PDB file of C-alpha atoms in Angstrom:
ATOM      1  CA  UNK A   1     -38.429 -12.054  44.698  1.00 56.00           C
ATOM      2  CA  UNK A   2     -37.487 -10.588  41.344  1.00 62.00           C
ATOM      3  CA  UNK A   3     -34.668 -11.085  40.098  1.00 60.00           C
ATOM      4  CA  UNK A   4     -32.493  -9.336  37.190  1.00 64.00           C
ATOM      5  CA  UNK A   5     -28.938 -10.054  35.150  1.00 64.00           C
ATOM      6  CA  UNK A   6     -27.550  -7.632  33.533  1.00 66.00           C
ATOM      7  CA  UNK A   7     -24.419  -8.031  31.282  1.00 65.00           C
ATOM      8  CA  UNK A   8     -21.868  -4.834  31.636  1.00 65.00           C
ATOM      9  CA  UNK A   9     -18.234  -5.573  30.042  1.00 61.00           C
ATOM     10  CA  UNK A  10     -16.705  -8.239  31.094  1.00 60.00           C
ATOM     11  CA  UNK A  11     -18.967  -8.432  34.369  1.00 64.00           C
ATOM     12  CA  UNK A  12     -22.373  -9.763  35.225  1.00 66.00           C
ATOM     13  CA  UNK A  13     -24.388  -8.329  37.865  1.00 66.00           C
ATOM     14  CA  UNK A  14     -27.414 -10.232  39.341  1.00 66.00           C
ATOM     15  CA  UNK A  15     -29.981  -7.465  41.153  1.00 65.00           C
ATOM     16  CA  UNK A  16     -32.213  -8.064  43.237  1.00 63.00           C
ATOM     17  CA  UNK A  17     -35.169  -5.880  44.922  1.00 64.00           C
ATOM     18  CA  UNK A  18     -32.598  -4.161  46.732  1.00 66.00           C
ATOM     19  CA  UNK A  19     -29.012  -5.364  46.223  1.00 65.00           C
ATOM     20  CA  UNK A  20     -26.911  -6.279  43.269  1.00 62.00           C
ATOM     21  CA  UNK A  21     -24.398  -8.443  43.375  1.00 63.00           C
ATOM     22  CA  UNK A  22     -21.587  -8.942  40.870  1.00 60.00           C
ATOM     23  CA  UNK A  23     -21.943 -12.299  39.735  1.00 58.00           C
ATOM     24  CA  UNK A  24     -18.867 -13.473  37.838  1.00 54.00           C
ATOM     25  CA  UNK A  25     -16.887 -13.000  34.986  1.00 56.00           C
ATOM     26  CA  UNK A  26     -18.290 -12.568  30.889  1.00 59.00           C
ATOM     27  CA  UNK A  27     -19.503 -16.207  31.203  1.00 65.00           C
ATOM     28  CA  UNK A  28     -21.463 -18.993  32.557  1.00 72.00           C
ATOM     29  CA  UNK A  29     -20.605 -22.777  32.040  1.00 75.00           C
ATOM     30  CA  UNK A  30     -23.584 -24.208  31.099  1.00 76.00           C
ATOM     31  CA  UNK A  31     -23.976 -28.322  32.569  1.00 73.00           C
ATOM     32  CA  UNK A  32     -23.960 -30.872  31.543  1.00 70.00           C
ATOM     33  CA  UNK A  33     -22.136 -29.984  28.101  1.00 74.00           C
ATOM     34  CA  UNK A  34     -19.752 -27.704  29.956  1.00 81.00           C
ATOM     35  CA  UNK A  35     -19.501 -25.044  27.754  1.00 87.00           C
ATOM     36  CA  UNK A  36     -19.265 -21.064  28.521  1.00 87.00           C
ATOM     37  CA  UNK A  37     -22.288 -19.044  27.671  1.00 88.00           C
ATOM     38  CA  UNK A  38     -21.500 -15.271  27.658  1.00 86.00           C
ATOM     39  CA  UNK A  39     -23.052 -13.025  30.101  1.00 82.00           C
ATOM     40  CA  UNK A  40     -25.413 -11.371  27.891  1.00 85.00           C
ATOM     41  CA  UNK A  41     -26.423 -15.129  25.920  1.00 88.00           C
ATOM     42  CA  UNK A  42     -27.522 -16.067  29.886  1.00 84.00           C
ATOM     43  CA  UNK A  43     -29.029 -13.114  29.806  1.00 83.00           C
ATOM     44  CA  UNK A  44     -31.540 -14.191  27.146  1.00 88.00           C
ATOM     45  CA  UNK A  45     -31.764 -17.802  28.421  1.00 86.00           C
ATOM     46  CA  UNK A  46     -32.996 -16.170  32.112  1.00 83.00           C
ATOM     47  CA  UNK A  47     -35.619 -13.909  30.563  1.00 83.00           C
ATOM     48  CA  UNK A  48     -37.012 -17.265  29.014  1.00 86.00           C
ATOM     49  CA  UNK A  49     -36.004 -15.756  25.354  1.00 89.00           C
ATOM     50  CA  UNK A  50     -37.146 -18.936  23.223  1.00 92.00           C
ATOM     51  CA  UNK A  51     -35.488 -18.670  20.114  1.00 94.00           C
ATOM     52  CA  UNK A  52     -32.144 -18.482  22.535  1.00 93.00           C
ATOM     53  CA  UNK A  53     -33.125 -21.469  24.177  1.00 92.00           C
ATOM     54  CA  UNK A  54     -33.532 -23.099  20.816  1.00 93.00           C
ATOM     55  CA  UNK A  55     -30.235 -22.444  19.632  1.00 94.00           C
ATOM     56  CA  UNK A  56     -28.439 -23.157  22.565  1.00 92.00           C
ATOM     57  CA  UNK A  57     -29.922 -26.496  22.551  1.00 91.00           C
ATOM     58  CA  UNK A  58     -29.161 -26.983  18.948  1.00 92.00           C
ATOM     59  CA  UNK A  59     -25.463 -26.257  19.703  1.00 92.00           C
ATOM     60  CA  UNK A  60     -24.859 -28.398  22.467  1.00 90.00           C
ATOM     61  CA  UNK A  61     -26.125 -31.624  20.862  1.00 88.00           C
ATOM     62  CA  UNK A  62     -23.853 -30.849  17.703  1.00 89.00           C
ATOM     63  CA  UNK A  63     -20.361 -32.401  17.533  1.00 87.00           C
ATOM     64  CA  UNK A  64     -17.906 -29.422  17.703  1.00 90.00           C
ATOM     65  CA  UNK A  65     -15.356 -28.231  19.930  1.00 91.00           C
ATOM     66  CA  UNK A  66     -16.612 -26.451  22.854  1.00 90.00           C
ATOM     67  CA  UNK A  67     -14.986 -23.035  22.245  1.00 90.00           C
ATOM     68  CA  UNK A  68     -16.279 -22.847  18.620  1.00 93.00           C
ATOM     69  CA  UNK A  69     -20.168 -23.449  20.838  1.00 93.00           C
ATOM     70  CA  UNK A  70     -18.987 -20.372  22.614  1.00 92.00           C
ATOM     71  CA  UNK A  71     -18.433 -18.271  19.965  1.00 94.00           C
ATOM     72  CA  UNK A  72     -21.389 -19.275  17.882  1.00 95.00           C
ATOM     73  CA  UNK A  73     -23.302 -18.298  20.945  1.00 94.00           C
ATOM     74  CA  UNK A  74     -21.278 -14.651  21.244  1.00 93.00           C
ATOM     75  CA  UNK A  75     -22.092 -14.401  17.033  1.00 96.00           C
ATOM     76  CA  UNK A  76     -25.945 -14.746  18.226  1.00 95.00           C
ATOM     77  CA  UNK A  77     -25.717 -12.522  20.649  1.00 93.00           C
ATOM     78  CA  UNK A  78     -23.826  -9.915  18.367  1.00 93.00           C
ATOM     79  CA  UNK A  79     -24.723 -10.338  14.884  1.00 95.00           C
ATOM     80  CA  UNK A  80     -28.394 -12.387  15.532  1.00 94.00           C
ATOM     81  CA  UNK A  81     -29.498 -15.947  15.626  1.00 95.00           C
ATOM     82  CA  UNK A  82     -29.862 -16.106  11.873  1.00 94.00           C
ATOM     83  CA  UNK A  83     -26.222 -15.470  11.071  1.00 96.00           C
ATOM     84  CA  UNK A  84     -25.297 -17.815  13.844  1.00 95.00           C
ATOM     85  CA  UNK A  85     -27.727 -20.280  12.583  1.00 95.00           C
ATOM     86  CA  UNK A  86     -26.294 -20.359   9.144  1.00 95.00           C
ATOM     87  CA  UNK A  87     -22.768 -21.342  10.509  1.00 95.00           C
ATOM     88  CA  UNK A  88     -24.059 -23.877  12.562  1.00 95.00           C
ATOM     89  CA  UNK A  89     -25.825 -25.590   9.597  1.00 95.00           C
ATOM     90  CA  UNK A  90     -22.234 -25.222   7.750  1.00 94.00           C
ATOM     91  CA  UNK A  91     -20.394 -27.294  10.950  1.00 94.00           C
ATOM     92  CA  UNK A  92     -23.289 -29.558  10.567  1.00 93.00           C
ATOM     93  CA  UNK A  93     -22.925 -30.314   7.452  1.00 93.00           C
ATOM     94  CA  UNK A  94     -19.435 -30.597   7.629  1.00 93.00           C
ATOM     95  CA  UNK A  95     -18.832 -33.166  10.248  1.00 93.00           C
ATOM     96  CA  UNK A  96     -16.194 -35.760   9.865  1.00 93.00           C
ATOM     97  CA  UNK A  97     -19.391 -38.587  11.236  1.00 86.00           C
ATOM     98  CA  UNK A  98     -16.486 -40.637  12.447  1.00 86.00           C
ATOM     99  CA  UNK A  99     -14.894 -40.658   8.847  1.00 92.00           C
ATOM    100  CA  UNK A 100     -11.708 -39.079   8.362  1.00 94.00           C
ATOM    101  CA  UNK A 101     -12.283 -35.538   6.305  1.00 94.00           C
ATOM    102  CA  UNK A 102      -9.376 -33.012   5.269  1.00 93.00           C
ATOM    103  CA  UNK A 103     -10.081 -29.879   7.090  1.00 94.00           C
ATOM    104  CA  UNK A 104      -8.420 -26.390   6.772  1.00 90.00           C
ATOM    105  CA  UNK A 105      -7.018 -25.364  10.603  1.00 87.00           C
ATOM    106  CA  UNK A 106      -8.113 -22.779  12.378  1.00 84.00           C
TER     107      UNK A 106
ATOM    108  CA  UNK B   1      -4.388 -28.915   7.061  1.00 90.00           C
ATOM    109  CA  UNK B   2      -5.764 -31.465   9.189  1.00 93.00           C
ATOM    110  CA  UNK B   3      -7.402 -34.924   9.102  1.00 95.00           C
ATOM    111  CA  UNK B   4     -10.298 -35.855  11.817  1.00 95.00           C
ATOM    112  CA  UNK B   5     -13.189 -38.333  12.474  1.00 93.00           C
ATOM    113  CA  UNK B   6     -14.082 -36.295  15.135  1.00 91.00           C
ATOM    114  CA  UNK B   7     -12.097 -38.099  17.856  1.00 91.00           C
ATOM    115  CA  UNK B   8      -8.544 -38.605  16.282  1.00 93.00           C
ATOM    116  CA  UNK B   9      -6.711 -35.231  14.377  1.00 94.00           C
ATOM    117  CA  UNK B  10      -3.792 -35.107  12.711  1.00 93.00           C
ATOM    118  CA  UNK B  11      -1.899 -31.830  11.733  1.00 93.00           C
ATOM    119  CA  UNK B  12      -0.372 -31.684   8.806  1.00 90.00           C
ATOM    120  CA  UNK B  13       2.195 -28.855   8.518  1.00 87.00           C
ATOM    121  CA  UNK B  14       2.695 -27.774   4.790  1.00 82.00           C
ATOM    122  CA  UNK B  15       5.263 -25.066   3.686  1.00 71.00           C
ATOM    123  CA  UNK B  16       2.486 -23.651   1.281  1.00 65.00           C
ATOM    124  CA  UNK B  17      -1.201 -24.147   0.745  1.00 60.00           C
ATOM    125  CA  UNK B  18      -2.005 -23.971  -2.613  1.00 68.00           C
ATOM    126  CA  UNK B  19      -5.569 -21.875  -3.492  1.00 60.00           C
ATOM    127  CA  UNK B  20      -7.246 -24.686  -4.104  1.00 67.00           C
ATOM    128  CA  UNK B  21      -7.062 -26.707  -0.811  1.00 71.00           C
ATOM    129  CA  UNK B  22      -8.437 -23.185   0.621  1.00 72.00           C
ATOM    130  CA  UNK B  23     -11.496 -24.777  -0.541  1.00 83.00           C
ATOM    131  CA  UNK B  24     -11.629 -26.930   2.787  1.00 90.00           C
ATOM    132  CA  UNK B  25     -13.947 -26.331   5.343  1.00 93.00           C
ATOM    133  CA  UNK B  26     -12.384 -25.687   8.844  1.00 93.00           C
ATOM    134  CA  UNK B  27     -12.031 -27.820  11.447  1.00 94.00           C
ATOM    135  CA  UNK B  28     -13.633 -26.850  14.457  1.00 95.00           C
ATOM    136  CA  UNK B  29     -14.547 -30.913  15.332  1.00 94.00           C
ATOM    137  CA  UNK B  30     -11.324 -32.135  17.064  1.00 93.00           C
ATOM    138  CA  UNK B  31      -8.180 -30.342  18.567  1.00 92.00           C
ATOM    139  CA  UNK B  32      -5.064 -32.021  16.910  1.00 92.00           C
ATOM    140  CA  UNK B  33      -3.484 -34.924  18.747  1.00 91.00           C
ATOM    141  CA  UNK B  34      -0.305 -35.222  16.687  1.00 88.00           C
ATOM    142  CA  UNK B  35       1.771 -32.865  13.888  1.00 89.00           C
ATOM    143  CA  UNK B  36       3.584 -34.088  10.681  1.00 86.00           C
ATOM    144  CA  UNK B  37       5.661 -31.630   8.478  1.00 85.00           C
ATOM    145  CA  UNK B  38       4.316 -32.731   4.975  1.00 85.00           C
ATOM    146  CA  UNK B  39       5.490 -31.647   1.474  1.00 82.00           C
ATOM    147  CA  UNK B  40       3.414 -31.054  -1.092  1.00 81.00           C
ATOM    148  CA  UNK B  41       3.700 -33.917  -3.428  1.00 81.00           C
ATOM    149  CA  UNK B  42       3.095 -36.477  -0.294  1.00 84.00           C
ATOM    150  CA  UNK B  43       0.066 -34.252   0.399  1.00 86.00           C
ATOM    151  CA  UNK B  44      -1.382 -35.527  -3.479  1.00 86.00           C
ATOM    152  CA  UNK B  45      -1.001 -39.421  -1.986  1.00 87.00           C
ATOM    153  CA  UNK B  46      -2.263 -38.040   1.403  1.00 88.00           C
ATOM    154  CA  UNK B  47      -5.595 -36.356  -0.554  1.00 89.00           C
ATOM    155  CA  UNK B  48      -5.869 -39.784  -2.694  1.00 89.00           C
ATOM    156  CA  UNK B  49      -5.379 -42.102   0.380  1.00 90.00           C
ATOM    157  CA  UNK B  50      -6.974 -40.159   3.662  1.00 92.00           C
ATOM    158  CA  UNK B  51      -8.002 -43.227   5.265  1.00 93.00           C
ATOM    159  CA  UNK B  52      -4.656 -45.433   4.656  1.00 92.00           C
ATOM    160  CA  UNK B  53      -3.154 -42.880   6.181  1.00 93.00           C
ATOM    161  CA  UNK B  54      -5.342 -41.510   9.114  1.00 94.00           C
ATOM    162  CA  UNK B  55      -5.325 -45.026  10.150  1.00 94.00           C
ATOM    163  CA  UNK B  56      -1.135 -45.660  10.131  1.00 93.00           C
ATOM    164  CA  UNK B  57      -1.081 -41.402  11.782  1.00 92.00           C
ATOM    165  CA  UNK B  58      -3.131 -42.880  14.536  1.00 93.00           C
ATOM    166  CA  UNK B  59      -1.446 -46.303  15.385  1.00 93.00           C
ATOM    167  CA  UNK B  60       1.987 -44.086  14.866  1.00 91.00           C
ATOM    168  CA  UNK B  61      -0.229 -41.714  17.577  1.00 90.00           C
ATOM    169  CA  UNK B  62      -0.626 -44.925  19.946  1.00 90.00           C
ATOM    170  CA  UNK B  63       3.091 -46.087  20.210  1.00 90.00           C
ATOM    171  CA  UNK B  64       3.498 -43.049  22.112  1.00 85.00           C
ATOM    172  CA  UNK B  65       6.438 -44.665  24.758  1.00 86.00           C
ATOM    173  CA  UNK B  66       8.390 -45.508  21.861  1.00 86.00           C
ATOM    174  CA  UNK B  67      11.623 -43.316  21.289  1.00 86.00           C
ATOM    175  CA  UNK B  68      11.004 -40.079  18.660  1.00 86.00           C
ATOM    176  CA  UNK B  69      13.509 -41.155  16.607  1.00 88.00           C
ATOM    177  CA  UNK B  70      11.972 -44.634  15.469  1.00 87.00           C
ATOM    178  CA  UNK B  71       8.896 -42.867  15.021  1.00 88.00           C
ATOM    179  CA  UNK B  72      10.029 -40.604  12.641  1.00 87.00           C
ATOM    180  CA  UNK B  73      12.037 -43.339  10.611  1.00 87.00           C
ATOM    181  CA  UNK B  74       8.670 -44.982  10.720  1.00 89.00           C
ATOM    182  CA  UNK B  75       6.798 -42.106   9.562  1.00 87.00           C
ATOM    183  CA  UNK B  76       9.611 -41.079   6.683  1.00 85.00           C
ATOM    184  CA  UNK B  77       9.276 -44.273   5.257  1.00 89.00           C
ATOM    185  CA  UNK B  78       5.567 -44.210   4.608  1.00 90.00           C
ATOM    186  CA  UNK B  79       5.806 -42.011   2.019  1.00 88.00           C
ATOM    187  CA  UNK B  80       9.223 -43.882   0.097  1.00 88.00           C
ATOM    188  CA  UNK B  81       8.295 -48.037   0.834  1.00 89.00           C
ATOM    189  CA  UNK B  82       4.165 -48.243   2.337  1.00 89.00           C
ATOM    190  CA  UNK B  83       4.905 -52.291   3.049  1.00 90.00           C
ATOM    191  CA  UNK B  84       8.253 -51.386   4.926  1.00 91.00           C
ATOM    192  CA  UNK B  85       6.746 -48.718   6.887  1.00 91.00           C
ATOM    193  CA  UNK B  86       3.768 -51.074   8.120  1.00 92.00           C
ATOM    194  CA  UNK B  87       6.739 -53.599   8.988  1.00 92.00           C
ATOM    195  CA  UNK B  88       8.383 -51.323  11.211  1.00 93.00           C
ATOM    196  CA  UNK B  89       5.280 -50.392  12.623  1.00 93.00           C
ATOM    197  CA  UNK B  90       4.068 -53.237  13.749  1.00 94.00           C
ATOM    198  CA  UNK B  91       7.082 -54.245  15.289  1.00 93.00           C
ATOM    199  CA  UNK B  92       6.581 -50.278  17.060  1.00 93.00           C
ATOM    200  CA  UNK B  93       3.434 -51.966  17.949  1.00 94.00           C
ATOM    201  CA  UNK B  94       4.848 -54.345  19.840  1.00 94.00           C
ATOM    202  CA  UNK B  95       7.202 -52.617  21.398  1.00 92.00           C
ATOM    203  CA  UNK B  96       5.076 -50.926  22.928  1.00 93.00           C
ATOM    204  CA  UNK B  97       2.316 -53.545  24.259  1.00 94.00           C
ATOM    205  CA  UNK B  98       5.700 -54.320  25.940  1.00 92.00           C
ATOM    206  CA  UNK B  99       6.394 -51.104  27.669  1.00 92.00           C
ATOM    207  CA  UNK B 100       2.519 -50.757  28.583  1.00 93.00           C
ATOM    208  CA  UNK B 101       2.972 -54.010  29.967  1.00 93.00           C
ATOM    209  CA  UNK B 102       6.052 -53.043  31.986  1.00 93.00           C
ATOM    210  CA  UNK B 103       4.202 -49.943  33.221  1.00 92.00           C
ATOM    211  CA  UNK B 104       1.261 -51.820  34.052  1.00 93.00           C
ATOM    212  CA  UNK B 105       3.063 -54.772  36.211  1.00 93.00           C
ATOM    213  CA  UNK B 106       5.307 -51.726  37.676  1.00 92.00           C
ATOM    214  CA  UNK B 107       2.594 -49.915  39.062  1.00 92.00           C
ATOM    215  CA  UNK B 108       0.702 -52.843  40.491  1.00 90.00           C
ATOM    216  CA  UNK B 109       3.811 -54.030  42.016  1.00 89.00           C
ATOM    217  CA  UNK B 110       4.545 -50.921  43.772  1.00 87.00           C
ATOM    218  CA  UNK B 111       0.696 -50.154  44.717  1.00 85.00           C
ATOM    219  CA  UNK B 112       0.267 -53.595  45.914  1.00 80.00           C
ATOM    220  CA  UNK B 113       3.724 -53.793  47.493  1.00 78.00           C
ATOM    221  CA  UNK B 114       3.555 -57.694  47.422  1.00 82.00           C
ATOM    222  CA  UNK B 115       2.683 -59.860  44.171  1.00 85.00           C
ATOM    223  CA  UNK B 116       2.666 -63.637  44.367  1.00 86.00           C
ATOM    224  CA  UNK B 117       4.682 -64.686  41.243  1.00 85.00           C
ATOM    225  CA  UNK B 118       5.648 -68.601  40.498  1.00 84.00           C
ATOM    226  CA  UNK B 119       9.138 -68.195  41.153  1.00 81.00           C
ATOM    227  CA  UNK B 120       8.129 -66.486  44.909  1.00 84.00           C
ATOM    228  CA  UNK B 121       7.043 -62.793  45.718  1.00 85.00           C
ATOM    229  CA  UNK B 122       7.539 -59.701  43.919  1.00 87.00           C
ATOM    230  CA  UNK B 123       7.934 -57.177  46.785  1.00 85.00           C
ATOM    231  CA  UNK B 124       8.451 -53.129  46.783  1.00 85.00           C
ATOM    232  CA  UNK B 125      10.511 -51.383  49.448  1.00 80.00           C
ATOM    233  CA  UNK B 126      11.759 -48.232  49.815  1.00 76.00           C
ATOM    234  CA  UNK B 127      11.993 -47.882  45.636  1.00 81.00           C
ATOM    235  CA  UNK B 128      13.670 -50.830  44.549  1.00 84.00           C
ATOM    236  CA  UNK B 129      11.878 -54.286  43.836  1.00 87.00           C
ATOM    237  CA  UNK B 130      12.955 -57.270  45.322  1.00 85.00           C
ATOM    238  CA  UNK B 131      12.340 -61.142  44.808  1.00 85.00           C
ATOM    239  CA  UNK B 132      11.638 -63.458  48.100  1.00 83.00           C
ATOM    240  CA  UNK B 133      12.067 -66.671  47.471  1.00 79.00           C
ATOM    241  CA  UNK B 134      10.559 -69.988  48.801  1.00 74.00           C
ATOM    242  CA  UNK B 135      13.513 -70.635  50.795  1.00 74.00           C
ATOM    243  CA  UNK B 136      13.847 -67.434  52.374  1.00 73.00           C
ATOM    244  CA  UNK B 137      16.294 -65.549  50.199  1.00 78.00           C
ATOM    245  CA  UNK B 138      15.535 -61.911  49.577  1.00 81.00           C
ATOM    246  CA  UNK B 139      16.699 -60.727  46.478  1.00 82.00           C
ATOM    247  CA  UNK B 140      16.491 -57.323  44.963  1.00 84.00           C
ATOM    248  CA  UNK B 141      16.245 -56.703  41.210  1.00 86.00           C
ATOM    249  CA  UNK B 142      19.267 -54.648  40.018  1.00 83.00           C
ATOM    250  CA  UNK B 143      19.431 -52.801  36.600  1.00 83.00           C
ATOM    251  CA  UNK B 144      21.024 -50.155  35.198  1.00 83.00           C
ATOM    252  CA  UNK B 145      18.479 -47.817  35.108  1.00 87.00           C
ATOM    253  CA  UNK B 146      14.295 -47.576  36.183  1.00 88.00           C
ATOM    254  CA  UNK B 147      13.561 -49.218  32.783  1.00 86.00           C
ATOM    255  CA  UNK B 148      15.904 -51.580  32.634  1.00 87.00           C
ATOM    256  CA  UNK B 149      14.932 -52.909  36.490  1.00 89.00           C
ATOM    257  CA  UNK B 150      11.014 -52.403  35.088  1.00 91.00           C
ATOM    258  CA  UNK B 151      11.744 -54.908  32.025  1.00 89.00           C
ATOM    259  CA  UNK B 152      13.245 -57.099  34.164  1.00 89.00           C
ATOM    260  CA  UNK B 153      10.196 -56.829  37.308  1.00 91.00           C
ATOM    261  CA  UNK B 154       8.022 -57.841  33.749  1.00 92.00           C
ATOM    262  CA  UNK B 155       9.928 -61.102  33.093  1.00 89.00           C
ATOM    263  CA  UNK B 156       9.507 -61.905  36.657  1.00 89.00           C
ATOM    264  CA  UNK B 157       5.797 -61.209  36.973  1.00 90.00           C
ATOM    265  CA  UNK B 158       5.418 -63.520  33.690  1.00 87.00           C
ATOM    266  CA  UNK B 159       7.555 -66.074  34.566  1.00 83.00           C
ATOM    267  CA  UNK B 160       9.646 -65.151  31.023  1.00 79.00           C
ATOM    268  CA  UNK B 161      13.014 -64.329  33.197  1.00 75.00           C
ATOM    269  CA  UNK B 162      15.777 -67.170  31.836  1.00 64.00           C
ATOM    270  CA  UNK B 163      17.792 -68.795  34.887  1.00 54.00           C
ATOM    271  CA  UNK B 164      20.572 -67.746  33.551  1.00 51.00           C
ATOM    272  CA  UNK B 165      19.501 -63.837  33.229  1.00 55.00           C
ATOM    273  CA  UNK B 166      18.971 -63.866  37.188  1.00 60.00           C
ATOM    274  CA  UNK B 167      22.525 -62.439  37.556  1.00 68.00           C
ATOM    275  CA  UNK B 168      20.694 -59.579  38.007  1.00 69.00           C
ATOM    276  CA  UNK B 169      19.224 -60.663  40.937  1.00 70.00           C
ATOM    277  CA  UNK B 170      21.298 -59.507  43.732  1.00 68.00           C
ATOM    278  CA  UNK B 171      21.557 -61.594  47.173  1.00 66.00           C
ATOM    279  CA  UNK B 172      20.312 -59.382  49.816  1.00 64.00           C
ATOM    280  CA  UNK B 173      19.757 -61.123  52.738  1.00 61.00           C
ATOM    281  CA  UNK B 174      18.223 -64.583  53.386  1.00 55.00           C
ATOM    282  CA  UNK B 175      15.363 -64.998  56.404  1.00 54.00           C
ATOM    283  CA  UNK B 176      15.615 -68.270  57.914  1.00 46.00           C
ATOM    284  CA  UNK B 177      12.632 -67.472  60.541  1.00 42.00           C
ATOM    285  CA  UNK B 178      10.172 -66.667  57.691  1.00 41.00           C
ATOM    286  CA  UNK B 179      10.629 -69.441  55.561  1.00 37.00           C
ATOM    287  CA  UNK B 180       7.762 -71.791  56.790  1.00 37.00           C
ATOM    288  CA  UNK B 181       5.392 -68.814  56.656  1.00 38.00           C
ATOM    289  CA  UNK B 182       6.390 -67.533  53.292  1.00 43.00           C
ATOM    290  CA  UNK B 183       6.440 -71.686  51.876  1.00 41.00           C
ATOM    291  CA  UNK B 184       3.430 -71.618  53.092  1.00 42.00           C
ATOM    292  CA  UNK B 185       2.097 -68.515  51.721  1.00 41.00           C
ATOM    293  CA  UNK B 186      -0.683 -65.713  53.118  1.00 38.00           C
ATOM    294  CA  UNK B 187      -0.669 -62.492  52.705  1.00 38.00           C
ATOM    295  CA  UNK B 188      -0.031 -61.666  56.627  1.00 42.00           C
ATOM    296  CA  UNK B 189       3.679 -63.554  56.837  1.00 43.00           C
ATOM    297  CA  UNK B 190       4.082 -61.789  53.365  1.00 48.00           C
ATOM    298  CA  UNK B 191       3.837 -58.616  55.163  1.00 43.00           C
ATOM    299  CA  UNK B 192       6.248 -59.501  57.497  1.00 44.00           C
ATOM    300  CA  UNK B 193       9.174 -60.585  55.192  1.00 44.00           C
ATOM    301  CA  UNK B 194       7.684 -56.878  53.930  1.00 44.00           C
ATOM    302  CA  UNK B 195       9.255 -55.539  57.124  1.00 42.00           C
ATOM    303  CA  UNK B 196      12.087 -56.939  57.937  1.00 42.00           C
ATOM    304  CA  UNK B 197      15.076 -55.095  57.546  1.00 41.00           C
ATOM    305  CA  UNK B 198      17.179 -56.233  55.091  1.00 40.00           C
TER     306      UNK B 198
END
């Protein structure tokens, strides 16, 4: 059976041959890091998009707060992977590595 | 501004941010655990010293029963007299290994209902704590107020309590019948004196 997701505001609807269902809200949580992926980032990741499964594996074995993975995932989505990719090499860079670091809050 | 490892973060609130600490990256490793209010010159000693003074933020962080007040004496003082401030702090410290403690023999006690402690049984009941003796007396644990009673369940359960600081233990009721079970220990006569009126 084919299936299809398609991302519309802050919906997601999963169609089938015949019926569509609407799935959930913007976002998925992804297991086992237990972050949200939005709608249309799940979207990629079900139509086997390999550069989006790249990132998002990228992202979840980085040491950042779950809601900045998020939103590095929306900026991929919205902006592309390379502009995502270049923040995501800044938090890398960045990390504290168990030392204490000054940061500016967000 | 804030300090992190990546576990541990400390907010420091500043009334103004010069341009150059804009220079920071942000922190988007580690929600904070704990605020300061900071002025700028203590920020200089802060920027010289991170790691002094992440570590004394997060052992401040861990005394979390203590009262606010001593914390913040504790925490003003870093900043005037450092070997002062690590004084008070460790005695903080200790303070509260001995509230933990209280919490911890609290909460077995009332969980378990009956502990086996060398001067008898520890024994919960309808939310107070009582003491059953050897010889049969039941005696509950009077205080002031939940902590105070707590502290005093503690010195019990360790065996610390001075005779003379039993006044607190009031006479409830003494239970002749039991005594040869409860001299003789087991957990089954223990649940017996457990529900006896008294």
């Amino acid at each position: 059976m084919k299936l299809e997701i398609d991302a519309k505001d802050e919906y997601s609807y999963i169609g089938g041959e015949e019926d569509v269902f609407k799935a959930a809200e913007k976002s998925f949580v992804l297991d086992p890091a237990g972050i949200q992926v939005p709608a249309k980032y799940m979207k990629l990741l079900l139509e086997g998009d390999r550069t989006a499964w790249d990132f998002v594996n990228k992202v979840t074995k980085s040491q950042f707060l779950r809601n900045e993975m998020t939103r590095l995932l929306s900026i991929a989505v919205e902006k592309g992977f390379s502009v995502a990719e270049s923040i995501l090499i800044t938090y890398i860079e960045n990390t504290p590595n168990g030392k204490p670091k000054i940061y500016l809050m967000q | 501004m804030e300090i992190t490892d990546g576990d541990f973060c400390i907010r420091l609130s500043l009334n103004n941010v010069s341009a150059g600490l804009r220079n920071f990256p942000v922190n988007v490793y580690a929600e904070h655990d704990i605020v300061f209010d900071i002025c700028g010159r203590n920020f200089e000693t802060v920027l010289r010293e991170t790691e002094t003074f992440f570590e004394f933020a997060r052992r401040i962080r861990k005394c979390s029963s203590i009262n606010f007040l001593k914390l913040l004496e504790c925490w003003s003082k870093y900043f005037e007299d450092r070997a002062s401030a690590i004084n008070i702090l460790a005695e903080l410290e200790k303070e509260q290994a001995i509230v933990a403690e209280r919490d911890s023999v609290c909460s077995r006690v009332t969980k378990d209902e009956v502990v086996k402690v060398s001067s008898g049984y520890l024994i919960y009941s309808e939310d107070s704590f009582y003491l059953v003796r050897g010889d049969g007396r039941v005696l509950k644990i009077r205080g002031r107020n939940k902590d105070v009673v707590s502290e005093r369940l503690r010195k019990l359960y360790n065996g610390t309590a001075q005779f003379f600081q039993k006044t607190w233990l009031q006479y409830s009721c003494f239970i002749p019948s039991l005594v040869y079970p409860l001299s003789h220990g087991g957990f089954g006569s223990l649940l017996l004196v457990y529900q006896a009126p008294c």
